[in-house]
Coordinates of C-alpha atoms and ligand atoms in Angstrom, one line a residue:
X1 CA -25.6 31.7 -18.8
X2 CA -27.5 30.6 -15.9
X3 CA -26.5 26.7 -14.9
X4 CA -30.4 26.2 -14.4
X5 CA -31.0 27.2 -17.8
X6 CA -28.0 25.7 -19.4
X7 CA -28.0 21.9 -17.6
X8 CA -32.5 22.3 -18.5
X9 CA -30.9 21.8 -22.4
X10 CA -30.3 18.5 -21.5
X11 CA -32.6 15.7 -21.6
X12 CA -32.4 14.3 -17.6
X13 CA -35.5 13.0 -15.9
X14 CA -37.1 15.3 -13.5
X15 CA -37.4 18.6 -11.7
X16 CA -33.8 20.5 -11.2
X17 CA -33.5 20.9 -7.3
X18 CA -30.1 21.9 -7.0
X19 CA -26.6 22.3 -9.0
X20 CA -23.3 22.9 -6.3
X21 CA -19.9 22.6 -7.0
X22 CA -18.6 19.4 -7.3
X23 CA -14.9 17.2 -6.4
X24 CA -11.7 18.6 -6.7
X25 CA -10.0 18.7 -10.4
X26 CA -7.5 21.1 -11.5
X27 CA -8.7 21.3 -14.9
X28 CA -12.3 21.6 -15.4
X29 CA -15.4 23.1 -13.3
X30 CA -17.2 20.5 -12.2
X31 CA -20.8 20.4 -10.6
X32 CA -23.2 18.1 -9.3
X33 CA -27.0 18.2 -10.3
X34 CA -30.0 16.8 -8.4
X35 CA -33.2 16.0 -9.9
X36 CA -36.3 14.8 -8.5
X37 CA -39.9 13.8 -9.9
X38 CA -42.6 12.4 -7.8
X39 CA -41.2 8.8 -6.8
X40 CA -37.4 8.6 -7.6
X41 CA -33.8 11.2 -7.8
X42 CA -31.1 11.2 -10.8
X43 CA -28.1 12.8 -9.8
X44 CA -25.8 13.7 -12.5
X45 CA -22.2 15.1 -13.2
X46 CA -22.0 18.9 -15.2
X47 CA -18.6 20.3 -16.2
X48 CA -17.6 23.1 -18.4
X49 CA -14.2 22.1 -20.5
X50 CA -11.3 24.4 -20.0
X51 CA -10.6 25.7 -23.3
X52 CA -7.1 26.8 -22.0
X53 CA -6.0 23.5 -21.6
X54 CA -8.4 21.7 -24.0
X55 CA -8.1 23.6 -27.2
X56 CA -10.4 21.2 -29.1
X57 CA -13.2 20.6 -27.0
X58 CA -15.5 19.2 -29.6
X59 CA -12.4 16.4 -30.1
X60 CA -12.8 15.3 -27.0
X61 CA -15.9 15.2 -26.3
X62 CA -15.7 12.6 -29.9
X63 CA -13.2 10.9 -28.5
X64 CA -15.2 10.0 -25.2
X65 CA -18.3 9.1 -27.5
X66 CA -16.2 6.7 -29.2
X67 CA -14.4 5.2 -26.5
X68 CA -17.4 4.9 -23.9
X69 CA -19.3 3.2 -27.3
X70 CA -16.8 0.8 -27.2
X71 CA -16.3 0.6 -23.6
X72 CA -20.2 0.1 -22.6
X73 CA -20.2 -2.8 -25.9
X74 CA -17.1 -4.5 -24.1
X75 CA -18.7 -4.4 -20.7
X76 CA -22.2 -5.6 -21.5
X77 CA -21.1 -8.3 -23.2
X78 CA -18.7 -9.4 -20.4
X79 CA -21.7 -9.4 -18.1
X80 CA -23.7 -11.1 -20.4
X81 CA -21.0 -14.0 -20.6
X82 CA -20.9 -14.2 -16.5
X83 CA -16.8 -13.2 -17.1
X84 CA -17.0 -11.0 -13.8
X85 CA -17.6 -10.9 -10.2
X86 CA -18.7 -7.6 -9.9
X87 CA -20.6 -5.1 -12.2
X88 CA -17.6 -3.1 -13.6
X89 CA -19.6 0.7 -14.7
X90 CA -18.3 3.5 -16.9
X91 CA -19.5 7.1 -16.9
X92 CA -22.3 8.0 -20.5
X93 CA -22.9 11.1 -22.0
X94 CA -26.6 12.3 -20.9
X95 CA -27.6 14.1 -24.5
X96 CA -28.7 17.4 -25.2
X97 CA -33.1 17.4 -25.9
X98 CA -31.8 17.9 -29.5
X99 CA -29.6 14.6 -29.6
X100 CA -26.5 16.2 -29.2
X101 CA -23.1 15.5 -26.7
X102 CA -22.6 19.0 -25.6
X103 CA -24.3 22.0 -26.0
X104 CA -21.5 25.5 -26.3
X105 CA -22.9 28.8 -24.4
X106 CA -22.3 32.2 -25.2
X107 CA -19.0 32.3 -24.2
X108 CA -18.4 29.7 -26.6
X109 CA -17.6 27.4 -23.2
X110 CA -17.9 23.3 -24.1
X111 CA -21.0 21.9 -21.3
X112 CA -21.3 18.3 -20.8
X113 CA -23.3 15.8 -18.9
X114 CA -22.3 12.8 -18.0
X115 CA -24.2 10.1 -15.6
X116 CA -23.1 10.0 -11.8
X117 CA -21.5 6.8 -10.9
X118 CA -23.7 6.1 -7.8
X119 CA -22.9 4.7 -4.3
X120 CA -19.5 4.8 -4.9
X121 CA -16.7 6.8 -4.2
X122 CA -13.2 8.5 -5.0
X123 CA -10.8 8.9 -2.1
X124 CA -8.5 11.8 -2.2
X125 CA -5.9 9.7 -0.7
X126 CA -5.0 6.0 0.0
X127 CA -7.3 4.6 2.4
X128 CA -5.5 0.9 3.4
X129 CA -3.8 -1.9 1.1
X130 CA -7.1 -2.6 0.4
X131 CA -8.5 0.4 -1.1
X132 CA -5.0 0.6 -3.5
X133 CA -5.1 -3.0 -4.8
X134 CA -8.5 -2.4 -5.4
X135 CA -7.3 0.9 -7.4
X136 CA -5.0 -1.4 -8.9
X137 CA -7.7 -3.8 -10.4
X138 CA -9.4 -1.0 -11.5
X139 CA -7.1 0.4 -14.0
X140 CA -5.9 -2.9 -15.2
X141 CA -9.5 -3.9 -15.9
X142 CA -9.3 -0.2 -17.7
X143 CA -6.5 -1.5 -19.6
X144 CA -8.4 -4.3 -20.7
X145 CA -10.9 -2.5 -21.7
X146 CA -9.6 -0.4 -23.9
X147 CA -6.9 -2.8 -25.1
X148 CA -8.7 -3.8 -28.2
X149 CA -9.7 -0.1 -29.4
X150 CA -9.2 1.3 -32.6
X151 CA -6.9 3.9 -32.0
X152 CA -7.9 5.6 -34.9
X153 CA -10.8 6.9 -33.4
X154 CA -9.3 8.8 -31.1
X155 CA -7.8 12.2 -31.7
X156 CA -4.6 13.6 -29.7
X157 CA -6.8 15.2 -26.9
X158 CA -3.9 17.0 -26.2
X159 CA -0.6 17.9 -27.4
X160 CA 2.7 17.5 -25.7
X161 CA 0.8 15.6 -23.1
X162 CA 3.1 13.5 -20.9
X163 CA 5.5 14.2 -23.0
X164 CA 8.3 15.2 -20.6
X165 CA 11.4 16.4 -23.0
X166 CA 8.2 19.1 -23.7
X167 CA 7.8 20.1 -20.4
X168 CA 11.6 20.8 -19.8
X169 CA 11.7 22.7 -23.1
X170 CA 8.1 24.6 -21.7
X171 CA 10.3 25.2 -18.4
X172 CA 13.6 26.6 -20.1
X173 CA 11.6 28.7 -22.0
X174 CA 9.4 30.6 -19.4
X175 CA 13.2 31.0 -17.4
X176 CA 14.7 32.7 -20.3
X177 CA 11.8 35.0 -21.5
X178 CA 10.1 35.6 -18.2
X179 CA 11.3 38.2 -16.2
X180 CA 8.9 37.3 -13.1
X181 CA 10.1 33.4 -13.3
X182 CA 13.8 35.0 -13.1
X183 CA 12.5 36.8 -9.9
X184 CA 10.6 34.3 -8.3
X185 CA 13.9 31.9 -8.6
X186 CA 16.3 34.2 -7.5
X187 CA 13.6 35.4 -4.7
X188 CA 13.6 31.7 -3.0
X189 CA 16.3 29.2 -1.6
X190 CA 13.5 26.5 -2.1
X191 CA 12.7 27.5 -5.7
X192 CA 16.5 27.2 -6.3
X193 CA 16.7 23.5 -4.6
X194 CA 14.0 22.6 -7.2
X195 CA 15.6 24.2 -9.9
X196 CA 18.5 22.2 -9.1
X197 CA 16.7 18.8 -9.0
X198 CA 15.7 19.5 -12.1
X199 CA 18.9 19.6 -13.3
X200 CA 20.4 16.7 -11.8
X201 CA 18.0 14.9 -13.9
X202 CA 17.6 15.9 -17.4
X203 CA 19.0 12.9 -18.8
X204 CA 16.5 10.4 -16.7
X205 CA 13.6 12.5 -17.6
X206 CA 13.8 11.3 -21.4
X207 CA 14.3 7.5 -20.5
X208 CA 10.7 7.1 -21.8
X209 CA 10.5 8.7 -24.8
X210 CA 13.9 7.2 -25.7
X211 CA 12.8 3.6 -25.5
X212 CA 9.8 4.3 -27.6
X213 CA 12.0 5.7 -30.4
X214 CA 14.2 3.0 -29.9
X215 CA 10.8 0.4 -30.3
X216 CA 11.3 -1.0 -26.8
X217 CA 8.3 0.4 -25.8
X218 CA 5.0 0.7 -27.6
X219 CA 2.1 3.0 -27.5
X220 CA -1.6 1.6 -26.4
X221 CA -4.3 3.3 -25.3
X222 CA -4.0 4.4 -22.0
X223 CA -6.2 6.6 -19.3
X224 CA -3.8 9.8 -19.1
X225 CA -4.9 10.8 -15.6
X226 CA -5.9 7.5 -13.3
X227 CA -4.9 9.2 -9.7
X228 CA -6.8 8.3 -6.8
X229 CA -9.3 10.4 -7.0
X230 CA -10.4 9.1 -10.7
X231 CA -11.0 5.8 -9.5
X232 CA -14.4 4.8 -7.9
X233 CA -15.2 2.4 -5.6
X234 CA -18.0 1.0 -4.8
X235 CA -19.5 1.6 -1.0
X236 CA -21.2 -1.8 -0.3
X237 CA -18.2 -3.9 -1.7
X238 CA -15.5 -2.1 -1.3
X239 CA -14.7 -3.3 -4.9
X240 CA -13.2 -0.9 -7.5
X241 CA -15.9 -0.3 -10.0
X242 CA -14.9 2.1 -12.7
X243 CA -12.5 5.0 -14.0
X244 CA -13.8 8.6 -14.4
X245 CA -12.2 11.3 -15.6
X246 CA -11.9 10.3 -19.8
X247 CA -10.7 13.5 -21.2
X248 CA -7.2 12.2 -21.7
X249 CA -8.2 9.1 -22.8
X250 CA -5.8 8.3 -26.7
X251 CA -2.9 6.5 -27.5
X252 CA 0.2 6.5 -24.6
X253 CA 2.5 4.3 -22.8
X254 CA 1.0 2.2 -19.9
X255 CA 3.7 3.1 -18.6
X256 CA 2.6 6.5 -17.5
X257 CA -1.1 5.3 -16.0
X258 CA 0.9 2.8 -14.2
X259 CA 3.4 5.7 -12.4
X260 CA 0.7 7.9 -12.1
X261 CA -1.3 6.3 -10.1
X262 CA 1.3 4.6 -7.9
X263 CA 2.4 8.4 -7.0
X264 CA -0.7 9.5 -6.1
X265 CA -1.6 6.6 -4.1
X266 CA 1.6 5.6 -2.8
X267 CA 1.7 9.0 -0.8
X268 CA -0.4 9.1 1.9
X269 CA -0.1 12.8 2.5
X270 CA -1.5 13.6 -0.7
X271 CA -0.7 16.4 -3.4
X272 CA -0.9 19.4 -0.8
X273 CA 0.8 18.7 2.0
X274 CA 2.6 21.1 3.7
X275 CA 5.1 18.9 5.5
X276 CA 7.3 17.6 3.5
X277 CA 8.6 15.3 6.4
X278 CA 5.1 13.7 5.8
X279 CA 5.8 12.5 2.1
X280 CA 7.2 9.3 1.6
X281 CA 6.6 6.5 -0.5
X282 CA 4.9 3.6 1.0
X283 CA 6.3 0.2 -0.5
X284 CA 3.7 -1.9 1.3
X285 CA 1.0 0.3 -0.8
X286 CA 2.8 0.1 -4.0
X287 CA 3.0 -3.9 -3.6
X288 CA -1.1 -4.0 -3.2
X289 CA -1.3 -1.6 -6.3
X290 CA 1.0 -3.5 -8.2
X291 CA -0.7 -7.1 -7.3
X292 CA -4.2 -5.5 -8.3
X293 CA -2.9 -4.2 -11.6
X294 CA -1.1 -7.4 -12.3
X295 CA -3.7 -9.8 -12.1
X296 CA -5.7 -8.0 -14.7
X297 CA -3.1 -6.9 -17.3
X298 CA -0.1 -8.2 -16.3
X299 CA -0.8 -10.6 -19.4
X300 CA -0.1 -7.1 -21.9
X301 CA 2.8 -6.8 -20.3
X302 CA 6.3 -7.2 -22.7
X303 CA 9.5 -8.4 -20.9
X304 CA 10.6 -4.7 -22.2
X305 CA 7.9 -3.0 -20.7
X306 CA 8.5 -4.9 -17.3
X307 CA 12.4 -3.4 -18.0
X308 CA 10.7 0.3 -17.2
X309 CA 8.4 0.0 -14.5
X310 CA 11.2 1.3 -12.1
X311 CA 11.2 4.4 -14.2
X312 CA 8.1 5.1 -14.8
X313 CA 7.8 4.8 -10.9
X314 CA 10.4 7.2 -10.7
X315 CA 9.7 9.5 -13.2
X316 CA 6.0 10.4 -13.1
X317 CA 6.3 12.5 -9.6
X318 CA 9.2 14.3 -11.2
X319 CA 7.4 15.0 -14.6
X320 CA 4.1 16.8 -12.5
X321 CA 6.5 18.1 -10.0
X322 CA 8.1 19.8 -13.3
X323 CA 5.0 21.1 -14.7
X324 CA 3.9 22.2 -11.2
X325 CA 6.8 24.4 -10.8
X326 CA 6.9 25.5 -14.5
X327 CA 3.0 26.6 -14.0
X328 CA 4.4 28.6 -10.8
X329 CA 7.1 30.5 -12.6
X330 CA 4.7 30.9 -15.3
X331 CA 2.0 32.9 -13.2
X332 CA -0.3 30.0 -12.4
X333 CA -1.7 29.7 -15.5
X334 CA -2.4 26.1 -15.9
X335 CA -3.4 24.4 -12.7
X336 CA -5.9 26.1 -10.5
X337 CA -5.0 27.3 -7.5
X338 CA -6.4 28.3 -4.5
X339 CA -3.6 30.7 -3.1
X340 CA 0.1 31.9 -4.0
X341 CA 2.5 29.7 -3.9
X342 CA -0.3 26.7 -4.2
X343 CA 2.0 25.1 -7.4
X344 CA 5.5 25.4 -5.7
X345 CA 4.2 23.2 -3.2
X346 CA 2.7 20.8 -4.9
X347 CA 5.9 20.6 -6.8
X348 CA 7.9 20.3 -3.7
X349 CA 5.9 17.4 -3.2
X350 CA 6.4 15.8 -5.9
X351 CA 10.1 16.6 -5.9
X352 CA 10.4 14.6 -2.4
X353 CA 8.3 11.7 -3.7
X354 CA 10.2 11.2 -5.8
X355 CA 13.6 11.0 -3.9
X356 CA 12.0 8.8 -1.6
X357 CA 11.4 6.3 -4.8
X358 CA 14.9 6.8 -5.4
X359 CA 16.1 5.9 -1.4
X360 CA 14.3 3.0 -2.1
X361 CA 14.9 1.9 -5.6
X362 CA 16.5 -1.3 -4.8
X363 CA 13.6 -2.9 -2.7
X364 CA 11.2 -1.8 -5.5
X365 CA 13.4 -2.9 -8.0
X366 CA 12.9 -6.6 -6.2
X367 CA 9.2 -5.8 -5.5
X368 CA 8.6 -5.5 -9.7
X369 CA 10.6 -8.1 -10.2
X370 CA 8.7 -10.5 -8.5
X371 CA 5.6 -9.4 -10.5
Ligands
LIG401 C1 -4.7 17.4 -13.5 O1 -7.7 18.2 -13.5 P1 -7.2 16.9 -12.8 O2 -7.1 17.1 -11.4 O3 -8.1 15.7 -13.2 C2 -3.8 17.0 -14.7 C3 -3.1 15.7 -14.4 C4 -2.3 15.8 -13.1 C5 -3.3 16.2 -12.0 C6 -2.6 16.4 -10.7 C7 -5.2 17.3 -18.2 O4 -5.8 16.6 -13.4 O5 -2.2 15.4 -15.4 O6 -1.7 14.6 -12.7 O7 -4.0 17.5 -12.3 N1 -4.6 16.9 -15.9 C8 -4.3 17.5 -17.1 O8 -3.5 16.6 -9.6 O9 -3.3 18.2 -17.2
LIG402 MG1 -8.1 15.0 -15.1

């Protein structure tokens, strides 16, 4: 279906000027929509769900009703209560002219809109200590927010998510039934070296999951997907202002939000970089995430769950660098990609992010410990 016609379903203010393609996600197609009327603009966010990835669109798109309900409740009476110093925002769901969340096309393709955050901004990368503790803030204030949740009213928006004794078995698998992943292995020394990282640490890669079975660690609700470029700041403060991207928001370990987003903004050179002698791990960055984060949940934090930070440091660049290269022996068919060879790289990256956290897991380990 034509966008005009299918964004003119829902019920936005105005004239429809123009619809382009919008920021940078792997996932979903994402577009921005102007509208215009005689004396103001509303700009707002469209985005088709990949049904490949999200098999239940109409669960999610439940779950972020629920969870920006609650959210928008929390947040207005914060205000109200003079608890802040800055107006903290979270993306709503614009409705369909018929009440609705989403409308499905012909395809049977999940369409949303959502309200633009506006001026503010995502960075692809880090921008200064500034811009990371501010990130830092951000999710802990995310944390906050959706501390108190009923988790109950969240479904499993996906399956196996972050779940990274699944992803080694999803890996293992496409090398033993895939002829083209056998290739492609024996086809490059570099596909080999990552092979082999992967081996030297199976028995790390389930340190998570083991301490929840063992109760150590607990489940709360956490973001799924904070990287840099899901975290919005706003232009005339500088301040953090709110977290976008709320597909995978349900029940996980903090854990994971807390070493996702210290890999993606603790790396400078971003998730495509070519150069691998331009990946490192910048300790200065992760001590402004880290004093950001802290000041507004540091309180949730168990002496258990301050036990695994280190890990979780360590192990969310290995965890996407696995599923990166598992998506490139499997033909690409989970991230997008631009051209060949787009997933081995950014697994590569990954791969020497995280030996860099590992070079310096001592001064971290003192960094945390401070917290
Ligand atoms: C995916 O689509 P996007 O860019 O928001 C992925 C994340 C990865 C990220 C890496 C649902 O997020 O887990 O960290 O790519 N999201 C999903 O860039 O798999
Ligand atoms: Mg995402």
């Amino acid at each position: 279906m034509d966008l005009a016609l299918l964004v003119n379903q829902f019920n936005v203010e105005g004239r429809l000027v123009t619809i382009v393609p919008f920021g940078n996600g792997n996932i979903n197609d994402t577009f921005l929509a102007v509208y215009r009327n005689t004396f103001t603009e509303t700009q707002v966010i469209v985005q088709r769900v990949n049904r490949a990835v999200f098999t239940q669109p109409e669960a999610i798109m439940r779950n972020m009703h629920n969870i920006t309900l609650h959210c928008h409740e929390k947040l207005e009476a914060d205000a109200a209560a003079g608890r802040d110093d800055r107006v903290w925002q979270m993306p709503r769901i614009i409705k369909t002219k018929d009440g609705a969340d989403y409308v499905t096309d012909d395809n049977g393709d999940v369409w949303r809109v959502i309200t633009r955050i506006l001026s503010a901004h995502a960075f692809n990368t880090a921008q200064s200590p500034e811009h990371v503790l501010e990130c830092g803030s951000t999710l802990g204030h995310f944390h906050y927010l959706v501390s108190d949740m009923d988790t109950s009213s969240v479904v499993n928006p996906l399956p196996g998510f972050h779940v990274t004794s699944g992803y080694l078995r999803q890996y293992d698998e496409t090398l033993e039934t895939s002829a083209v992943a056998k290739e492609l292995l024996s086809a490059s020394m570099e596909a080999r070296r990552l092979a082999k990282f992967i081996e030297d640490r199976r028995d790390f890669a389930v340190c998570l999951e083991k301490a929840e079975t063992s109760g150590e660690l607990k489940r709360r609700m956490f973001h799924g997907d904070p990287k840099v470029n899901n975290i919005m700041i706003d232009d005339f403060t500088g301040k953090g202002t709110a977290m976008i991207d709320l597909d995978t928001v349900s029940p996980g370990l903090a854990h994971i939000d807390f070493g996702d987003a210290i890999r993606s903004l603790c790396n400078p050179a971003g998730e495509e970089e070519l150069n691998l002698g331009k990946v490192t791990f910048d300790e200065n960055l992760c001590a402004a995430f880290c004093k950001g984060y802290m000041a507004e949940a540091g309180a949730f934090l168990t002496d258990a769950d301050r036990a695994y930070l280190y890990d979780a440091i360590r192990l969310v660049p290995f965890e996407l660098g696995l599923r990166f290269f598992q998506d490139y022996l499997a033909g690409d068919v989970y991230f997008k990609v631009r051209q060949s060879g787009q997933n081995l790289n950014r697994a590569r990256v990954q791969f020497r992010l995280c030996e860099a956290i590992e070079a310096r897991e001592r001064s971290i380990r003192e960094l945390l410990a401070k917290l």
